[in-house]
Every structure is written in C-alpha cells, then in structure tokens.
Coordinates of C-alpha atoms in Angstrom, one line a residue:
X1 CA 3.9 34.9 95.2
X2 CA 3.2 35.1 99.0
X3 CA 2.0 31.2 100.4
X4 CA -1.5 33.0 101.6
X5 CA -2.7 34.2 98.0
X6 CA -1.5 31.0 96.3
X7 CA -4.4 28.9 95.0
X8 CA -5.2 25.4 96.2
X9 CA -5.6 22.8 92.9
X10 CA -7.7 20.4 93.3
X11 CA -7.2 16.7 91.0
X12 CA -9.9 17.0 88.4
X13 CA -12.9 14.4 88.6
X14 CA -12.0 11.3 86.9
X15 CA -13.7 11.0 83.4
X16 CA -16.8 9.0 83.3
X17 CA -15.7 6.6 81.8
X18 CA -13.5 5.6 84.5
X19 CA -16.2 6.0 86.8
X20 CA -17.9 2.9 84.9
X21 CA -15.2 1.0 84.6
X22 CA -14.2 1.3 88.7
X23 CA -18.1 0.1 89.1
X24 CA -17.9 -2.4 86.7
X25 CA -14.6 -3.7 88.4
X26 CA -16.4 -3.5 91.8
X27 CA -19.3 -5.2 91.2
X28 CA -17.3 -8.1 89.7
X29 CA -15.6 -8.2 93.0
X30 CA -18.4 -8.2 95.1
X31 CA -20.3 -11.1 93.0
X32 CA -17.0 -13.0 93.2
X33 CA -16.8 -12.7 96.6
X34 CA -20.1 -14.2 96.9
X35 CA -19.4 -17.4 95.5
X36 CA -17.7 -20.3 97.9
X37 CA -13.7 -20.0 97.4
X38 CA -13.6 -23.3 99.0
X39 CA -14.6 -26.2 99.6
X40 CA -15.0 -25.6 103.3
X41 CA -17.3 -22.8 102.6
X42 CA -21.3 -23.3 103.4
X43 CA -23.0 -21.9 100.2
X44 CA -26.1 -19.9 100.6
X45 CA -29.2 -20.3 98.8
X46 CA -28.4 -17.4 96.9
X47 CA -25.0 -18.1 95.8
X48 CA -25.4 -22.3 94.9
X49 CA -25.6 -22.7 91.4
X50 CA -24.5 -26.4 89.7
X51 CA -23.1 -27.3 87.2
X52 CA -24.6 -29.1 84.2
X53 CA -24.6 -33.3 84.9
X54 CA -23.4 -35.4 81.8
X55 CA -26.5 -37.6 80.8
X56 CA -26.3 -40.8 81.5
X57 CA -28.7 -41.9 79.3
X58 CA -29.1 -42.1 75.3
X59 CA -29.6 -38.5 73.7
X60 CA -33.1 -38.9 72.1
X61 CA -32.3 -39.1 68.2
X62 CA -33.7 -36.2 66.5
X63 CA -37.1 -36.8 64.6
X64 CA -38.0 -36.5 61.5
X65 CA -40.9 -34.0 60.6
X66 CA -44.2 -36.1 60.1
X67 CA -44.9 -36.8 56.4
X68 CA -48.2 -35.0 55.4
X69 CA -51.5 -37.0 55.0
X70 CA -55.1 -36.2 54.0
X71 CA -57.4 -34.7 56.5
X72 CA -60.5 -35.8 55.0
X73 CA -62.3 -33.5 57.4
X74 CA -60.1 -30.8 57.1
X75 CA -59.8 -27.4 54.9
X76 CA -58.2 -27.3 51.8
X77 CA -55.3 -25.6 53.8
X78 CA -55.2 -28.1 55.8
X79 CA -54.7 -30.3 52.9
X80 CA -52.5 -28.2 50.9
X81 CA -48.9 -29.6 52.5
X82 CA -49.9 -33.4 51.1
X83 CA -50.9 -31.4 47.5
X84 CA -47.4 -29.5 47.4
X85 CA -45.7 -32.8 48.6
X86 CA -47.4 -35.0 46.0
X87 CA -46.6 -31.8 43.1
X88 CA -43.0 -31.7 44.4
X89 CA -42.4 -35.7 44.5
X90 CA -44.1 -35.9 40.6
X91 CA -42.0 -32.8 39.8
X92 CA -38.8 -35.0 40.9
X93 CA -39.2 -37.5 38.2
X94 CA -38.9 -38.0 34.5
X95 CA -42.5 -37.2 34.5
X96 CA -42.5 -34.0 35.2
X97 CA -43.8 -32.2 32.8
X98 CA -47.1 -35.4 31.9
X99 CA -50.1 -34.5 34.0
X100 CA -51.7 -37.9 34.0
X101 CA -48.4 -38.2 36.7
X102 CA -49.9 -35.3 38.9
X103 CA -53.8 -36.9 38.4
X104 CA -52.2 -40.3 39.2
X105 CA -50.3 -39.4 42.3
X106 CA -52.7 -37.3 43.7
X107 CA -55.4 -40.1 43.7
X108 CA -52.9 -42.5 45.1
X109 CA -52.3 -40.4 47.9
X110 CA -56.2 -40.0 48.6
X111 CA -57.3 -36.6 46.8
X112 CA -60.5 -37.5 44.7
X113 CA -60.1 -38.0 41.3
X114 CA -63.7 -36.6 40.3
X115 CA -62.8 -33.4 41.6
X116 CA -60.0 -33.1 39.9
X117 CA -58.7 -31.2 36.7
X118 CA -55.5 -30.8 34.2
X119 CA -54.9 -28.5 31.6
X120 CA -53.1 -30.4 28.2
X121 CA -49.4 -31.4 28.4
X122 CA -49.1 -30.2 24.8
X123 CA -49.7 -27.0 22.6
X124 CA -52.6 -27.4 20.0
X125 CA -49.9 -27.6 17.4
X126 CA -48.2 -30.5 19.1
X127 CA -45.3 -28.6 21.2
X128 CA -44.6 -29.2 24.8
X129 CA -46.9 -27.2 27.0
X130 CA -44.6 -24.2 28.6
X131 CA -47.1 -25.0 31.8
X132 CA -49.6 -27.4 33.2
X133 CA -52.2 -26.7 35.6
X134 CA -54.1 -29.2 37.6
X135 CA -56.5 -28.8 40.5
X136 CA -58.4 -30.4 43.2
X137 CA -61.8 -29.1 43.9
X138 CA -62.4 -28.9 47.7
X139 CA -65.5 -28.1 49.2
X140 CA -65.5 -24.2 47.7
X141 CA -61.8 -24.0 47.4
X142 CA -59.8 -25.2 45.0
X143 CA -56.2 -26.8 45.3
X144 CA -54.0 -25.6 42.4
X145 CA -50.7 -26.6 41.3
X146 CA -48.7 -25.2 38.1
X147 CA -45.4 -26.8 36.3
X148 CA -43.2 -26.7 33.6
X149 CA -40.4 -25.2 32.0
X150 CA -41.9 -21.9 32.3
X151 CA -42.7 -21.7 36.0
X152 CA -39.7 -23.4 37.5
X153 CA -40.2 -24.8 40.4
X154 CA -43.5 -26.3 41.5
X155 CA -46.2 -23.4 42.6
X156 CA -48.9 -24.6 44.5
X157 CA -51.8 -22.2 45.8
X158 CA -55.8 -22.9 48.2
X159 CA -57.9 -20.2 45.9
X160 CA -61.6 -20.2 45.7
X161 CA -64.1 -22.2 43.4
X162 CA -65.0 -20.4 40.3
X163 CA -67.9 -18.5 39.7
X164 CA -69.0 -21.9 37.2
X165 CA -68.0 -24.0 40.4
X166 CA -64.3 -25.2 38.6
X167 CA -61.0 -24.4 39.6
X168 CA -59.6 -24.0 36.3
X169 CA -60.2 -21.3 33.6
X170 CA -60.6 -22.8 29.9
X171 CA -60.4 -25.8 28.5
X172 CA -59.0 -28.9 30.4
X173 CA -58.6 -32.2 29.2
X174 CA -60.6 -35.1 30.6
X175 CA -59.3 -37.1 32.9
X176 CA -60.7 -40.5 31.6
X177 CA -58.3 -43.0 32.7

C-alpha cells in the first residue's frame, strides 16, 4: 500500500478511569507540595496546620448522669424518670412482686402517698397476682407503673386522669399503712 493512502492511527483516549486516577494523583501532589518539606521553609497561613499538644493537665473524669429527683413544680413527665427509677430499684429486690414496696418507696422518694393507688398483690382465691398496678395521681395525669411475672420488665407510662378523676380502673386496695 503506497505511504500517501496509508492511514495515520491515533492512541485511543485513555479510559476514564485513568483520567481520575491521573487527577487524583495530581492533586495529591500539588497539596503535598504545599506543605513545608523543611524545616527551613516559611509556612503560609494557608498551609500551617499543628499538631495536637498532649495535655498537661488531669483528663476530667467522666460524670455520672444525674440521679432523677422530684420536680414538685413540674409535669408528670417531668416526674416520670424518678417514677421509673423508684419501679425499677423496687423491681430489683425480693419485693418485687408486694406493692406496699412500690407505695413505700415512692413516698420515700417524695411522690404523695394520698394520691396514690395499688391494685392487690394476690388473686381473690389467694394466688400470686400475674400483675400489679400502682399509680400516682398528678395534677390531671396519672403516673402508672405495672409488674409481675406476667409483664416482665417494669412498664411505666404519664396517661391522663380518669373520667371518675382515678388513675386506675377497678378495684384497688387501700393504702392504709
């Protein structure tokens, strides 16, 4: 084939991919070179960067979350980590399944114990209760907490008063003690 007709080949385009990998390369240059590679060079504003100082003082121990207390002023919400702190602490205990213990340690930690109610800790034909209630009225809402065998773990809830201005439905036992 004469030299005049023959066609000129070109090198393909390199694939895109290594189109971003020569930029990528590049650009890693180009920030290296813009850090001092000595220690006679004069860093700019741009390129000083430091690294981190050991402390020289005491690392502040880490702090325990503050125990909940009663906000006498407060919502029942507001109140309701203390309730489910108190139900958890009771639940904890041989007396777990007794709710004079809830009543008891409810009051202690500052709840009032004429607002309060608890269901019986036995069946009316002598058996353990599979659940107790108990409940602290609060302004029109109602602190509830339920436990036993049955439930589990200790369920505490903030609902609204009753329509007869209790927190629990049917019979409850008095609290007389």
């Amino acid at each position: 084939m004469p030299r005049h007709l023959a066609l000129r080949v070109r090198p393909a385009a390199p694939p895109r991919r290594f189109a971003w990998a020569t930029a990528a390369v590049m650009l890693a240059a180009a920030l290296t070179a813009c850090t001092p590679g000595s220690p006679d060079d004069t860093p700019t504003a741009t390129a000083t960067a430091t690294a981190p100082q050991p402390s020289t003082g005491a690392t502040p121990a880490p702090t325990a979350p503050a125990e909940p207390t009663l906000v006498p002023d407060g919502t029942a919400s507001d109140n309701q980590p203390l309730f489910a702190a108190v139900t958890a602490a009771v639940w904890a205990t041989e007396n777990r399944v007794a709710g004079r213990a809830y009543i008891d340690a409810l009051t202690a930690a500052g709840f009032d114990k004429g607002a309060m109610q608890v269901t019986d800790d036995e069946t009316t034909v002598g058996n353990a209760a599979e659940s107790i209630q108990f409940s602290v009225r609060w302004g029109d809402e109602c602190l509830i907490g339920q436990v036993g065998p049955a439930t589990g773990e200790p369920v505490t809830a903030v609902v609204p008063v009753l329509a007869e201005g209790t927190c629990l439905v049917g019979e409850t036992r008095p609290i007389d003690w």
